[in-house]
């Protein structure tokens, strides 16, 4: 089955620690995205990548970092510089530019203790 | 930068009734999309309407787009309990360069009671 796999589904972190969220897709999509969702709110774009070894900041990139070393993988690191990291993180992909629809993973819920 | 705003924030109806959700946005767009999210899950794409289209249908879903008013509506006909979810509109701004940098609204929470 083709799709997007995010792991872990739940993650707890102590303040001051970095944490990496995994996102893997087997849809052969060129573009991948990370969104953050806070309770009762819409999604906000953190980072996106249109091609391997290239990525761009979204609207709320501060305190986050990404890499795109393989087409299938787009991990997100939430660093200690992110002041309010508790949120639901969603990874998405699309075949390429001008293709419209995003395909989403099931999300990772990060809680800072 | 929140572009879309859904109205109402929450909607409660009985099975068999129709549900209408509205979305307003601020800047010119390439397309507008509607997504569904079950509690604690990822988003699922429902329908995409391009800026040169006015109405689109998919099963029990009907979407309209009025670019002059910068607004869209999603109608779910003959609703079922399984339609209970949050529904989000997302816009692809004209100036985004086609990178699918969608901007999401805060969503409408729909509850369909048996």
Tab-separated table of C-alpha atoms in Angstrom, chain A residues 3 6 10 12 14 19 23 30 32 34 39-40 47-48 59-60 74-75 84 89 92 100 109 112:
chain	number	residue	atom	x	y	z
A	3	UNK	CA	1.251	6.120	1.611
A	6	UNK	CA	4.967	9.166	10.357
A	10	UNK	CA	3.173	9.990	20.361
A	12	UNK	CA	7.206	13.112	25.056
A	14	UNK	CA	11.765	17.217	28.334
A	19	UNK	CA	13.571	15.533	19.029
A	23	UNK	CA	8.280	11.002	7.702
A	30	UNK	CA	8.789	14.900	-5.387
A	32	UNK	CA	7.083	16.984	0.870
A	34	UNK	CA	5.660	19.664	7.370
A	39	UNK	CA	-5.878	22.675	19.149
A	40	UNK	CA	-8.844	24.226	17.382
A	47	UNK	CA	9.106	23.631	5.960
A	48	UNK	CA	8.664	22.254	2.470
A	59	UNK	CA	5.642	30.478	7.811
A	60	UNK	CA	6.845	29.194	11.200
A	74	UNK	CA	11.814	14.243	5.124
A	75	UNK	CA	12.594	14.204	8.873
A	84	UNK	CA	6.238	26.155	22.387
A	89	UNK	CA	2.749	17.578	13.532
A	92	UNK	CA	2.375	15.632	3.605
A	100	UNK	CA	-2.893	20.493	-6.118
A	109	UNK	CA	1.728	14.302	18.696
A	112	UNK	CA	6.844	18.729	26.178
